[in-house]
């Protein structure tokens, strides 16, 4: 493994660690807000509107940060019909075919993330110029849409590492690329 790939591996693991911490903190506050809402509604007979709104926004953050994390570990739904065909073939080039298929999947996912990220970034710039806030907590709407962009960028960074590990790696990478080998 080259020194650059070792550095990329460490950077990817730092990103995974950051995602893990963010998801843990969000989950803690999500559970706390739901607990407060349940206690207030069923024991004190009052509704706490901010708790419902906060849980909704925390769940959005958790979903998009978690989506990036899941991308690296190959936990998204996939259609593996081509992979199954290659695995069942009796050709001596099965490994090359599987590697080409993995690279094509990584490149196409990365291309989607780049296009989606650009479109969403342009949309975010419009949102930030508006003064609209959330109904109860009065949070600027830009913060509510921000996890989509952050999750997309994090997923693209995982995609870059996965591509490098697949093309230049020595089989030492983990995640989805290493699990299939």
PDB file of C-alpha atoms in Angstrom:
ATOM      1  CA  UNK A   1       0.000   0.000   0.000  1.00  0.00           C
ATOM      2  CA  UNK A   2       1.455   3.343  -0.989  1.00  0.00           C
ATOM      3  CA  UNK A   3       1.958   6.104   1.537  1.00  0.00           C
ATOM      4  CA  UNK A   4      -0.757   8.176  -0.159  1.00  0.00           C
ATOM      5  CA  UNK A   5      -3.219   5.302   0.125  1.00  0.00           C
ATOM      6  CA  UNK A   6      -2.249   4.843   3.775  1.00  0.00           C
ATOM      7  CA  UNK A   7      -2.900   8.543   4.352  1.00  0.00           C
ATOM      8  CA  UNK A   8      -6.247   8.267   2.506  1.00  0.00           C
ATOM      9  CA  UNK A   9      -7.138   5.248   4.644  1.00  0.00           C
ATOM     10  CA  UNK A  10      -6.416   7.200   7.832  1.00  0.00           C
ATOM     11  CA  UNK A  11      -8.382  10.216   6.563  1.00  0.00           C
ATOM     12  CA  UNK A  12     -11.307   7.945   5.692  1.00  0.00           C
ATOM     13  CA  UNK A  13     -11.235   6.393   9.157  1.00  0.00           C
ATOM     14  CA  UNK A  14     -11.177   9.864  10.739  1.00  0.00           C
ATOM     15  CA  UNK A  15     -14.240  10.745   8.644  1.00  0.00           C
ATOM     16  CA  UNK A  16     -15.945   7.538   9.781  1.00  0.00           C
ATOM     17  CA  UNK A  17     -15.112   8.426  13.389  1.00  0.00           C
ATOM     18  CA  UNK A  18     -16.557  11.914  12.971  1.00  0.00           C
ATOM     19  CA  UNK A  19     -19.712  10.449  11.447  1.00  0.00           C
ATOM     20  CA  UNK A  20     -19.999   7.960  14.310  1.00  0.00           C
ATOM     21  CA  UNK A  21     -19.675  10.680  16.958  1.00  0.00           C
ATOM     22  CA  UNK A  22     -22.174  12.933  15.170  1.00  0.00           C
ATOM     23  CA  UNK A  23     -24.674  10.070  14.858  1.00  0.00           C
ATOM     24  CA  UNK A  24     -24.242   9.147  18.541  1.00  0.00           C
ATOM     25  CA  UNK A  25     -24.782  12.734  19.702  1.00  0.00           C
ATOM     26  CA  UNK A  26     -27.796  13.170  17.430  1.00  0.00           C
ATOM     27  CA  UNK A  27     -29.263   9.868  18.657  1.00  0.00           C
ATOM     28  CA  UNK A  28     -28.820  10.952  22.284  1.00  0.00           C
ATOM     29  CA  UNK A  29     -30.611  14.259  21.707  1.00  0.00           C
ATOM     30  CA  UNK A  30     -33.259  12.555  19.576  1.00  0.00           C
ATOM     31  CA  UNK A  31     -34.083  10.092  22.352  1.00  0.00           C
ATOM     32  CA  UNK A  32     -34.040  12.892  24.950  1.00  0.00           C
ATOM     33  CA  UNK A  33     -36.430  15.056  22.916  1.00  0.00           C
ATOM     34  CA  UNK A  34     -38.808  12.130  22.337  1.00  0.00           C
ATOM     35  CA  UNK A  35     -38.664  11.268  26.047  1.00  0.00           C
ATOM     36  CA  UNK A  36     -39.517  14.860  26.987  1.00  0.00           C
ATOM     37  CA  UNK A  37     -42.408  14.871  24.522  1.00  0.00           C
ATOM     38  CA  UNK A  38     -43.805  11.586  25.850  1.00  0.00           C
ATOM     39  CA  UNK A  39     -43.521  12.648  29.504  1.00  0.00           C
ATOM     40  CA  UNK A  40     -45.121  16.020  28.823  1.00  0.00           C
ATOM     41  CA  UNK A  41     -47.919  14.634  26.687  1.00  0.00           C
ATOM     42  CA  UNK A  42     -48.924  11.568  28.700  1.00  0.00           C
ATOM     43  CA  UNK A  43     -48.079  12.592  32.264  1.00  0.00           C
ATOM     44  CA  UNK A  44     -48.360  16.374  32.305  1.00  0.00           C
ATOM     45  CA  UNK A  45     -51.066  16.529  29.596  1.00  0.00           C
ATOM     46  CA  UNK A  46     -49.346  19.288  27.653  1.00  0.00           C
ATOM     47  CA  UNK A  47     -47.864  19.234  24.203  1.00  0.00           C
ATOM     48  CA  UNK A  48     -44.333  20.469  23.632  1.00  0.00           C
ATOM     49  CA  UNK A  49     -44.269  21.703  20.052  1.00  0.00           C
ATOM     50  CA  UNK A  50     -40.529  22.352  19.988  1.00  0.00           C
ATOM     51  CA  UNK A  51     -39.772  18.724  20.881  1.00  0.00           C
ATOM     52  CA  UNK A  52     -41.726  17.421  17.905  1.00  0.00           C
ATOM     53  CA  UNK A  53     -40.006  19.873  15.568  1.00  0.00           C
ATOM     54  CA  UNK A  54     -36.572  19.150  17.022  1.00  0.00           C
ATOM     55  CA  UNK A  55     -36.998  15.380  16.632  1.00  0.00           C
ATOM     56  CA  UNK A  56     -37.983  15.841  13.004  1.00  0.00           C
ATOM     57  CA  UNK A  57     -34.873  17.915  12.254  1.00  0.00           C
ATOM     58  CA  UNK A  58     -32.557  15.645  14.231  1.00  0.00           C
ATOM     59  CA  UNK A  59     -33.924  12.662  12.336  1.00  0.00           C
ATOM     60  CA  UNK A  60     -33.119  14.425   9.050  1.00  0.00           C
ATOM     61  CA  UNK A  61     -29.557  15.021  10.239  1.00  0.00           C
ATOM     62  CA  UNK A  62     -29.241  11.402  11.389  1.00  0.00           C
ATOM     63  CA  UNK A  63     -30.528  10.101   8.071  1.00  0.00           C
ATOM     64  CA  UNK A  64     -28.111  11.998   5.854  1.00  0.00           C
ATOM     65  CA  UNK A  65     -25.018  11.538   8.016  1.00  0.00           C
ATOM     66  CA  UNK A  66     -25.934   7.877   8.431  1.00  0.00           C
ATOM     67  CA  UNK A  67     -26.430   7.531   4.692  1.00  0.00           C
ATOM     68  CA  UNK A  68     -22.827   8.552   4.111  1.00  0.00           C
ATOM     69  CA  UNK A  69     -21.656   6.082   6.744  1.00  0.00           C
ATOM     70  CA  UNK A  70     -23.773   3.309   5.213  1.00  0.00           C
ATOM     71  CA  UNK A  71     -22.405   4.023   1.739  1.00  0.00           C
ATOM     72  CA  UNK A  72     -18.885   3.162   2.819  1.00  0.00           C
ATOM     73  CA  UNK A  73     -19.947  -0.104   4.446  1.00  0.00           C
ATOM     74  CA  UNK A  74     -22.127  -1.135   1.493  1.00  0.00           C
ATOM     75  CA  UNK A  75     -25.331  -1.122   3.536  1.00  0.00           C
ATOM     76  CA  UNK A  76     -27.535   0.583   0.967  1.00  0.00           C
ATOM     77  CA  UNK A  77     -29.937  -1.477  -1.084  1.00  0.00           C
ATOM     78  CA  UNK A  78     -28.318  -2.709  -4.261  1.00  0.00           C
ATOM     79  CA  UNK A  79     -29.227  -4.615  -7.358  1.00  0.00           C
ATOM     80  CA  UNK A  80     -26.588  -7.301  -7.729  1.00  0.00           C
ATOM     81  CA  UNK A  81     -27.872  -9.047 -10.835  1.00  0.00           C
ATOM     82  CA  UNK A  82     -24.691  -8.351 -12.853  1.00  0.00           C
ATOM     83  CA  UNK A  83     -22.542  -9.427  -9.940  1.00  0.00           C
ATOM     84  CA  UNK A  84     -24.445 -12.720  -9.696  1.00  0.00           C
ATOM     85  CA  UNK A  85     -24.020 -13.323 -13.430  1.00  0.00           C
ATOM     86  CA  UNK A  86     -20.283 -12.720 -13.190  1.00  0.00           C
ATOM     87  CA  UNK A  87     -19.981 -14.929 -10.116  1.00  0.00           C
ATOM     88  CA  UNK A  88     -21.771 -17.799 -11.890  1.00  0.00           C
ATOM     89  CA  UNK A  89     -19.684 -17.529 -15.020  1.00  0.00           C
ATOM     90  CA  UNK A  90     -16.933 -20.057 -15.568  1.00  0.00           C
ATOM     91  CA  UNK A  91     -14.613 -17.548 -17.145  1.00  0.00           C
ATOM     92  CA  UNK A  92     -11.111 -17.124 -15.816  1.00  0.00           C
ATOM     93  CA  UNK A  93     -11.676 -13.373 -15.858  1.00  0.00           C
ATOM     94  CA  UNK A  94     -14.258 -13.428 -13.087  1.00  0.00           C
ATOM     95  CA  UNK A  95     -12.133 -11.423 -10.660  1.00  0.00           C
ATOM     96  CA  UNK A  96     -11.363  -8.806 -13.304  1.00  0.00           C
ATOM     97  CA  UNK A  97     -15.060  -8.583 -14.168  1.00  0.00           C
ATOM     98  CA  UNK A  98     -16.032  -8.170 -10.518  1.00  0.00           C
ATOM     99  CA  UNK A  99     -13.365  -5.513 -10.010  1.00  0.00           C
ATOM    100  CA  UNK A 100     -14.542  -3.637 -13.122  1.00  0.00           C
ATOM    101  CA  UNK A 101     -18.122  -3.841 -11.876  1.00  0.00           C
ATOM    102  CA  UNK A 102     -17.137  -2.493  -8.436  1.00  0.00           C
ATOM    103  CA  UNK A 103     -15.214   0.362 -10.040  1.00  0.00           C
ATOM    104  CA  UNK A 104     -18.146   1.167 -12.341  1.00  0.00           C
ATOM    105  CA  UNK A 105     -20.500   1.187  -9.330  1.00  0.00           C
ATOM    106  CA  UNK A 106     -18.204   3.494  -7.367  1.00  0.00           C
ATOM    107  CA  UNK A 107     -17.706   5.859 -10.321  1.00  0.00           C
ATOM    108  CA  UNK A 108     -21.416   6.024 -11.154  1.00  0.00           C
ATOM    109  CA  UNK A 109     -22.336   6.638  -7.509  1.00  0.00           C
ATOM    110  CA  UNK A 110     -19.679   9.334  -7.264  1.00  0.00           C
ATOM    111  CA  UNK A 111     -20.931  10.970 -10.473  1.00  0.00           C
ATOM    112  CA  UNK A 112     -24.467  11.011  -9.067  1.00  0.00           C
ATOM    113  CA  UNK A 113     -23.212  12.534  -5.806  1.00  0.00           C
ATOM    114  CA  UNK A 114     -21.305  15.258  -7.649  1.00  0.00           C
ATOM    115  CA  UNK A 115     -24.286  16.202  -9.832  1.00  0.00           C
ATOM    116  CA  UNK A 116     -26.721  16.014  -6.925  1.00  0.00           C
ATOM    117  CA  UNK A 117     -24.321  17.954  -4.698  1.00  0.00           C
ATOM    118  CA  UNK A 118     -23.986  20.748  -7.272  1.00  0.00           C
ATOM    119  CA  UNK A 119     -27.742  21.004  -7.799  1.00  0.00           C
ATOM    120  CA  UNK A 120     -28.402  20.953  -4.072  1.00  0.00           C
ATOM    121  CA  UNK A 121     -25.625  23.469  -3.370  1.00  0.00           C
ATOM    122  CA  UNK A 122     -27.265  25.901  -5.799  1.00  0.00           C
ATOM    123  CA  UNK A 123     -30.578  25.318  -4.035  1.00  0.00           C
ATOM    124  CA  UNK A 124     -28.914  25.873  -0.637  1.00  0.00           C
ATOM    125  CA  UNK A 125     -27.596  29.231  -1.785  1.00  0.00           C
ATOM    126  CA  UNK A 126     -31.187  30.286  -2.528  1.00  0.00           C
ATOM    127  CA  UNK A 127     -32.364  28.987   0.864  1.00  0.00           C
ATOM    128  CA  UNK A 128     -29.646  30.933   2.727  1.00  0.00           C
ATOM    129  CA  UNK A 129     -30.730  34.182   1.082  1.00  0.00           C
ATOM    130  CA  UNK A 130     -34.275  33.752   2.408  1.00  0.00           C
ATOM    131  CA  UNK A 131     -35.258  34.739   5.915  1.00  0.00           C
ATOM    132  CA  UNK A 132     -37.629  31.828   6.434  1.00  0.00           C
ATOM    133  CA  UNK A 133     -37.329  30.054   9.783  1.00  0.00           C
ATOM    134  CA  UNK A 134     -38.874  26.926  11.229  1.00  0.00           C
ATOM    135  CA  UNK A 135     -42.357  27.441  12.702  1.00  0.00           C
ATOM    136  CA  UNK A 136     -41.740  26.711  16.383  1.00  0.00           C
ATOM    137  CA  UNK A 137     -38.034  26.925  17.106  1.00  0.00           C
ATOM    138  CA  UNK A 138     -37.316  29.703  14.598  1.00  0.00           C
ATOM    139  CA  UNK A 139     -34.240  27.948  13.220  1.00  0.00           C
ATOM    140  CA  UNK A 140     -33.125  29.322   9.836  1.00  0.00           C
ATOM    141  CA  UNK A 141     -34.223  26.824   7.176  1.00  0.00           C
ATOM    142  CA  UNK A 142     -30.692  26.668   5.812  1.00  0.00           C
ATOM    143  CA  UNK A 143     -29.633  24.680   8.892  1.00  0.00           C
ATOM    144  CA  UNK A 144     -32.458  22.245   8.327  1.00  0.00           C
ATOM    145  CA  UNK A 145     -31.395  21.584   4.720  1.00  0.00           C
ATOM    146  CA  UNK A 146     -27.672  21.570   5.546  1.00  0.00           C
ATOM    147  CA  UNK A 147     -27.366  17.839   6.422  1.00  0.00           C
ATOM    148  CA  UNK A 148     -28.293  16.916   2.852  1.00  0.00           C
ATOM    149  CA  UNK A 149     -25.262  18.778   1.540  1.00  0.00           C
ATOM    150  CA  UNK A 150     -22.970  17.584   4.345  1.00  0.00           C
ATOM    151  CA  UNK A 151     -24.035  13.958   3.883  1.00  0.00           C
ATOM    152  CA  UNK A 152     -23.517  14.223   0.126  1.00  0.00           C
ATOM    153  CA  UNK A 153     -20.004  15.636   0.548  1.00  0.00           C
ATOM    154  CA  UNK A 154     -19.102  12.977   3.126  1.00  0.00           C
ATOM    155  CA  UNK A 155     -20.430  10.222   0.854  1.00  0.00           C
ATOM    156  CA  UNK A 156     -18.424  11.627  -2.075  1.00  0.00           C
ATOM    157  CA  UNK A 157     -15.276  11.589   0.086  1.00  0.00           C
ATOM    158  CA  UNK A 158     -15.943   7.937   0.949  1.00  0.00           C
ATOM    159  CA  UNK A 159     -16.432   7.299  -2.778  1.00  0.00           C
ATOM    160  CA  UNK A 160     -13.041   8.813  -3.583  1.00  0.00           C
ATOM    161  CA  UNK A 161     -11.374   6.619  -0.989  1.00  0.00           C
ATOM    162  CA  UNK A 162     -13.237   3.519  -2.176  1.00  0.00           C
ATOM    163  CA  UNK A 163     -12.120   4.218  -5.752  1.00  0.00           C
ATOM    164  CA  UNK A 164      -8.494   4.677  -4.709  1.00  0.00           C
ATOM    165  CA  UNK A 165      -8.579   1.551  -2.565  1.00  0.00           C
ATOM    166  CA  UNK A 166     -10.162  -0.491  -5.349  1.00  0.00           C
ATOM    167  CA  UNK A 167      -7.844   0.694  -8.106  1.00  0.00           C
ATOM    168  CA  UNK A 168      -4.546   1.075  -6.238  1.00  0.00           C
ATOM    169  CA  UNK A 169      -5.155  -0.964  -3.111  1.00  0.00           C
ATOM    170  CA  UNK A 170      -3.562  -4.219  -2.120  1.00  0.00           C
ATOM    171  CA  UNK A 171      -6.699  -5.752  -0.655  1.00  0.00           C
ATOM    172  CA  UNK A 172      -6.102  -4.250   2.806  1.00  0.00           C
ATOM    173  CA  UNK A 173      -9.070  -1.877   2.708  1.00  0.00           C
ATOM    174  CA  UNK A 174     -12.194  -2.547   4.685  1.00  0.00           C
ATOM    175  CA  UNK A 175     -15.770  -1.444   4.124  1.00  0.00           C
ATOM    176  CA  UNK A 176     -17.829  -2.608   1.164  1.00  0.00           C
ATOM    177  CA  UNK A 177     -14.865  -2.840  -1.209  1.00  0.00           C
ATOM    178  CA  UNK A 178     -12.940  -5.096   1.136  1.00  0.00           C
ATOM    179  CA  UNK A 179     -15.944  -7.187   2.138  1.00  0.00           C
ATOM    180  CA  UNK A 180     -16.612  -8.334  -1.404  1.00  0.00           C
ATOM    181  CA  UNK A 181     -13.076  -9.569  -2.009  1.00  0.00           C
TER     182      UNK A 181
END
